[in-house]
XYZ file of N, CA and C in Angstrom:
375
model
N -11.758 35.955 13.786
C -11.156 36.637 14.917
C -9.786 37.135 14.468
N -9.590 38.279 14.699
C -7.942 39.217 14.485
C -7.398 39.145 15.366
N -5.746 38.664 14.685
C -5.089 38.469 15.612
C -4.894 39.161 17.119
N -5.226 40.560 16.959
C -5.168 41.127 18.337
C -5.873 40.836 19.390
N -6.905 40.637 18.912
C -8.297 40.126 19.618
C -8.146 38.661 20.591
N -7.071 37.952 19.673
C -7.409 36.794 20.076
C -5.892 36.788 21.220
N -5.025 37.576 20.788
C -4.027 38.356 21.339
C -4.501 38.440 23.061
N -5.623 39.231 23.380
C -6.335 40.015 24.155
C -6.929 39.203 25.261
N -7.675 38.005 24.620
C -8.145 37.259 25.045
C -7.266 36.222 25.176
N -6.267 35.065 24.999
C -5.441 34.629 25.679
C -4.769 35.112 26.627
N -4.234 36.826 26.651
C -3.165 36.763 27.135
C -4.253 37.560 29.199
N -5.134 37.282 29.042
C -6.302 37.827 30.107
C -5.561 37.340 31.644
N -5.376 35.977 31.237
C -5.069 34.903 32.257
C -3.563 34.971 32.839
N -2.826 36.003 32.234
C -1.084 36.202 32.035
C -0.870 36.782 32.972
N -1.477 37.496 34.044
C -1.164 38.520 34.827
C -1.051 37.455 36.578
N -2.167 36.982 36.431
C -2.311 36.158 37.473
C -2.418 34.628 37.813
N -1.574 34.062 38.815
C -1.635 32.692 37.951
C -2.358 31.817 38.634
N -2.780 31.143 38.307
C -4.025 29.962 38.610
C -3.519 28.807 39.796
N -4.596 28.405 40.468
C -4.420 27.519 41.995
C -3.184 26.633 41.714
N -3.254 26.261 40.478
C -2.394 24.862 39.998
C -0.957 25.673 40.335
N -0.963 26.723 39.670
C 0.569 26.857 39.497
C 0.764 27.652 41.160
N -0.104 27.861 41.896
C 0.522 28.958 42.830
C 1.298 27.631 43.933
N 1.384 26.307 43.532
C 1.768 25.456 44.553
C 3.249 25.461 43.713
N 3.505 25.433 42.475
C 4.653 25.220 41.928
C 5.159 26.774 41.487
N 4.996 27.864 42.185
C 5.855 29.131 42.137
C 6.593 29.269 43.041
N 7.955 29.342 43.088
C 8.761 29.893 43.656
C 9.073 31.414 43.670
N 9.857 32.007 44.788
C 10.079 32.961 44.676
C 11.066 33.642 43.544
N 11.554 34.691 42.741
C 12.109 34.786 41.881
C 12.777 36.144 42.675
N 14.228 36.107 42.741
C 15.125 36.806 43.721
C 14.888 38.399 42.812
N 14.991 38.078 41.377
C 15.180 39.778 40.168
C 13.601 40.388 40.038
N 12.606 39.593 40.956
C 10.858 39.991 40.793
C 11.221 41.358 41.130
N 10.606 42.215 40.785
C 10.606 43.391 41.026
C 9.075 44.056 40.946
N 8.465 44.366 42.281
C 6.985 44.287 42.014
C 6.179 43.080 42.078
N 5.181 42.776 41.073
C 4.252 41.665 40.790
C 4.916 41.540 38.821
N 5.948 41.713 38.701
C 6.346 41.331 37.475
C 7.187 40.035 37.577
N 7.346 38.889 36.878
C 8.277 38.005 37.030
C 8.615 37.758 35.778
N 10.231 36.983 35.628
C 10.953 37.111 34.921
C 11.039 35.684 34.168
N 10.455 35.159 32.655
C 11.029 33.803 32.211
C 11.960 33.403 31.863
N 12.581 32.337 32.662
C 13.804 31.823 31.634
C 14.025 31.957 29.892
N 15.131 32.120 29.671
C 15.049 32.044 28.416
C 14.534 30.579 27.567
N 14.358 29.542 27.639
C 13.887 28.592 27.131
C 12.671 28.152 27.135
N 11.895 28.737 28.421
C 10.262 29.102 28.626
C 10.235 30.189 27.374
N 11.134 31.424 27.004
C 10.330 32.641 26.661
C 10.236 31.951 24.834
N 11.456 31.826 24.863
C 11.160 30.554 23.188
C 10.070 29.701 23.222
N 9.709 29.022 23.617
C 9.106 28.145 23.464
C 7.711 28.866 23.167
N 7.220 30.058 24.276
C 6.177 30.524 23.848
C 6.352 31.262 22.888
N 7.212 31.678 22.409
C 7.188 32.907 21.417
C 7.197 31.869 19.877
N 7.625 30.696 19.932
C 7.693 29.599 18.911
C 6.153 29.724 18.753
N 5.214 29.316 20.142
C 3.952 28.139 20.012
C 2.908 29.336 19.390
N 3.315 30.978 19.875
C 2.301 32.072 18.992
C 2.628 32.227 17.562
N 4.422 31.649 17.542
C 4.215 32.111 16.339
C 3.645 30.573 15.025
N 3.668 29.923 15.308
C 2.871 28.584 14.923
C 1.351 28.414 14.829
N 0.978 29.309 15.625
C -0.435 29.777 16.003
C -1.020 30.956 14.997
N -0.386 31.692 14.976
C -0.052 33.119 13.870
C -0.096 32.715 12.411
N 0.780 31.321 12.122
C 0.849 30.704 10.710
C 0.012 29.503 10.749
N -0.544 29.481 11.620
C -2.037 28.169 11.261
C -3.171 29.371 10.830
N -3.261 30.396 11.687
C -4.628 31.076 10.960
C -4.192 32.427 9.795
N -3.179 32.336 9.424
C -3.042 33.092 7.622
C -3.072 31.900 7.496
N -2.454 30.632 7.216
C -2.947 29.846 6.330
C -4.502 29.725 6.139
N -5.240 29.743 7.364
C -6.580 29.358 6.872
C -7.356 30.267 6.113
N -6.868 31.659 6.628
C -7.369 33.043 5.709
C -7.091 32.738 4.483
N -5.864 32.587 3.802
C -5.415 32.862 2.343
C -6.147 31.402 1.647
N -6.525 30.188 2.475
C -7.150 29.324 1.885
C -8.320 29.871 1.822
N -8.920 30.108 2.651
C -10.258 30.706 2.543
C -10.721 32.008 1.363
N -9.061 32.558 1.079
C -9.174 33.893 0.100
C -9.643 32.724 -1.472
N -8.338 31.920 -1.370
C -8.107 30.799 -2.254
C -9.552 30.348 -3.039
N -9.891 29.705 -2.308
C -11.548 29.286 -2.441
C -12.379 30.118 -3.145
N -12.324 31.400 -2.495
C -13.472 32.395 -2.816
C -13.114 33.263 -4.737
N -11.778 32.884 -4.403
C -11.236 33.683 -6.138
C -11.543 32.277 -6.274
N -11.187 31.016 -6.523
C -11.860 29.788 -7.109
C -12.971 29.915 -7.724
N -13.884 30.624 -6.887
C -15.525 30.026 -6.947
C -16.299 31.143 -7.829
N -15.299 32.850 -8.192
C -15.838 33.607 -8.828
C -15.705 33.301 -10.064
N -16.687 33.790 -11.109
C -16.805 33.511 -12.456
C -15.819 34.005 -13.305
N -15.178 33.784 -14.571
C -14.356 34.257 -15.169
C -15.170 35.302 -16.308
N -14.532 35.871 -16.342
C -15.149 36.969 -17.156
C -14.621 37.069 -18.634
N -15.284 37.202 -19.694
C -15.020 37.161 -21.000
C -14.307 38.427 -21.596
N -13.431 38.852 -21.975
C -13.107 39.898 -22.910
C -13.402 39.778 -24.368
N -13.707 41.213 -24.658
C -14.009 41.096 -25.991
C -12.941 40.864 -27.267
N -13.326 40.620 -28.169
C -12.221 40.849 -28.648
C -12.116 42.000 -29.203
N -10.561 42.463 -29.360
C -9.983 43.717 -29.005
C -10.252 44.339 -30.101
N -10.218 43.734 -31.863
C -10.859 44.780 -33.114
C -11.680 44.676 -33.171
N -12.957 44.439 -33.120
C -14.364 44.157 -33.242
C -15.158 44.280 -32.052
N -15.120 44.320 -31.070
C -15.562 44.589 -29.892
C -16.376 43.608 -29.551
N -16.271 42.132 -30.523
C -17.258 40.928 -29.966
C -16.878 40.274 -29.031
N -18.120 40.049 -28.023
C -17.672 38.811 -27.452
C -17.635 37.210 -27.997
N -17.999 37.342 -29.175
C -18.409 35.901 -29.744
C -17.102 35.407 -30.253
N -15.863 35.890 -30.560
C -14.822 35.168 -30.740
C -13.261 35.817 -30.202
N -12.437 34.785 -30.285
C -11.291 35.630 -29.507
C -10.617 36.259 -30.887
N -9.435 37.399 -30.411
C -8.953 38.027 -31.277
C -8.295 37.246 -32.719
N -7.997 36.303 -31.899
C -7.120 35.595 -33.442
C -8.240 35.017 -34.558
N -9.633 34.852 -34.216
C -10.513 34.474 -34.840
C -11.177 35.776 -35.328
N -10.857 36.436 -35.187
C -11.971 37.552 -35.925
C -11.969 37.815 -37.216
N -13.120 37.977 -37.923
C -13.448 37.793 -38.862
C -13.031 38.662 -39.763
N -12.751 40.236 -38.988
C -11.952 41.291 -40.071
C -10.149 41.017 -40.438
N -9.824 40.066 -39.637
C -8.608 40.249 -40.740
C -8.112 39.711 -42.200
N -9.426 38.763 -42.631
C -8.804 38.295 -43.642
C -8.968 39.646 -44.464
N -9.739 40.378 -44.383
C -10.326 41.634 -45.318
C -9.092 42.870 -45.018
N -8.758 42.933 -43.973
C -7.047 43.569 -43.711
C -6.677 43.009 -44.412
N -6.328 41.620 -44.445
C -4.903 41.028 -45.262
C -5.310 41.524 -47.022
N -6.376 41.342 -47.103
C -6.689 41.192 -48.599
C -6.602 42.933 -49.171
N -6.861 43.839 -48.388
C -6.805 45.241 -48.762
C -5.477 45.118 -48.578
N -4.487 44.630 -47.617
C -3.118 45.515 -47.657
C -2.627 44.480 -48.196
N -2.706 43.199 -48.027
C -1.809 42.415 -48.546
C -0.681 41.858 -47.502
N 0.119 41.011 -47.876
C 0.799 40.410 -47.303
C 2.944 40.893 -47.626
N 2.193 42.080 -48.165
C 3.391 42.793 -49.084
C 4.783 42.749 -47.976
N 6.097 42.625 -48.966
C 7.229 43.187 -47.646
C 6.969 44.697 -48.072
N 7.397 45.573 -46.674
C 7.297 46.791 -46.327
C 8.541 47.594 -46.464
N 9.834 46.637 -46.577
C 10.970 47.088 -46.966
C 11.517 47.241 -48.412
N 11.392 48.910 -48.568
C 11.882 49.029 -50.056
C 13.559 49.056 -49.715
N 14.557 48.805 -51.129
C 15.846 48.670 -51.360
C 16.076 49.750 -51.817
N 15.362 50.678 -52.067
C 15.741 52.495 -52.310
C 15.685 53.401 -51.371
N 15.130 52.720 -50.080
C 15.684 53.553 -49.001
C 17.076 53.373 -48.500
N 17.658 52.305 -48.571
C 18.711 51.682 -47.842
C 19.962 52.936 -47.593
N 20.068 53.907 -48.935
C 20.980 55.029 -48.566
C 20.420 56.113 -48.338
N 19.092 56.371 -47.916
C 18.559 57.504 -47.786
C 18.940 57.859 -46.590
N 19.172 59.395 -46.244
C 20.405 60.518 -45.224
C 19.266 59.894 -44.235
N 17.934 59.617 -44.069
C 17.103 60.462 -43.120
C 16.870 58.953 -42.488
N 17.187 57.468 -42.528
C 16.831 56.430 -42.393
C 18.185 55.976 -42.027
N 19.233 56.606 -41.141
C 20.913 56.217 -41.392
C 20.907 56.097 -39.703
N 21.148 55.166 -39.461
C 21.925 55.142 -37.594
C 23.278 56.275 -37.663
N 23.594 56.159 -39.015
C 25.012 57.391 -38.785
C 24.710 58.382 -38.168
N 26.048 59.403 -37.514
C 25.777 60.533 -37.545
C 26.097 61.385 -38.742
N 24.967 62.454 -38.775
C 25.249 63.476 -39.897
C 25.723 64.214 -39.879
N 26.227 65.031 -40.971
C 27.349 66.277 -40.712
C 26.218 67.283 -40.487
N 26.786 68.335 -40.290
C 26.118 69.394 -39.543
C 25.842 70.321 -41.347
């Protein structure tokens, strides 16, 4: 049930008030019409008890969401160079054959170090 709904249906009974209370209504001097006016400590209290009411059923929704991502299956990715599902990336079987074609070489040569085109400087024009 959505909140409006249930909104709709409590609030049915709001307009008119029941045998019980018509012995304990007084007249209200600011009535204007068939509208009457709540104290402020009546209007808290209800506006507290909907909104307590409001956070009992999202809690039960998002538990109920809770549950349902719980209960779905996890899904496998492949791994990302080989496109298997049979092992994860760090296990795959092509990199020792990378390492062994390229090697484990450093990539930094010491004859670039003054080259113009590899410089954070600025260059002259």
């Amino acid at each position: 049930m959505n909140f409006m709904s249930y909104v709709a249906e409590v609030s049915r009974g709001w307009d008119e008030p029941n045998a019980r209370d018509m012995g304990r209504m007084t007249s209200q001097p600011n009535a204007k019409g068939e509208m009457y006016y709540l104290n402020n400590d009546i209007d808290m209290k209800v506006k507290i008890a909907a909104m307590a009411r409001r956070l009992e059923e999202l809690e039960m929704t998002k538990m109920q969401e809770v549950q349902a991502i719980s209960q779905t299956p996890l899904q496998a990715m492949p791994c990302a160079i080989c496109l298997s599902y049979e092992h994860l990336v760090e296990e795959c079987p092509t990199i020792p054959a990378v390492r062994e074609m390229f090697g484990d070489c450093n990539t930094y040569n010491s004859n670039w170090r003054d080259h113009p085109n590899f410089s954070w400087k600025p260059q002259p024009p």
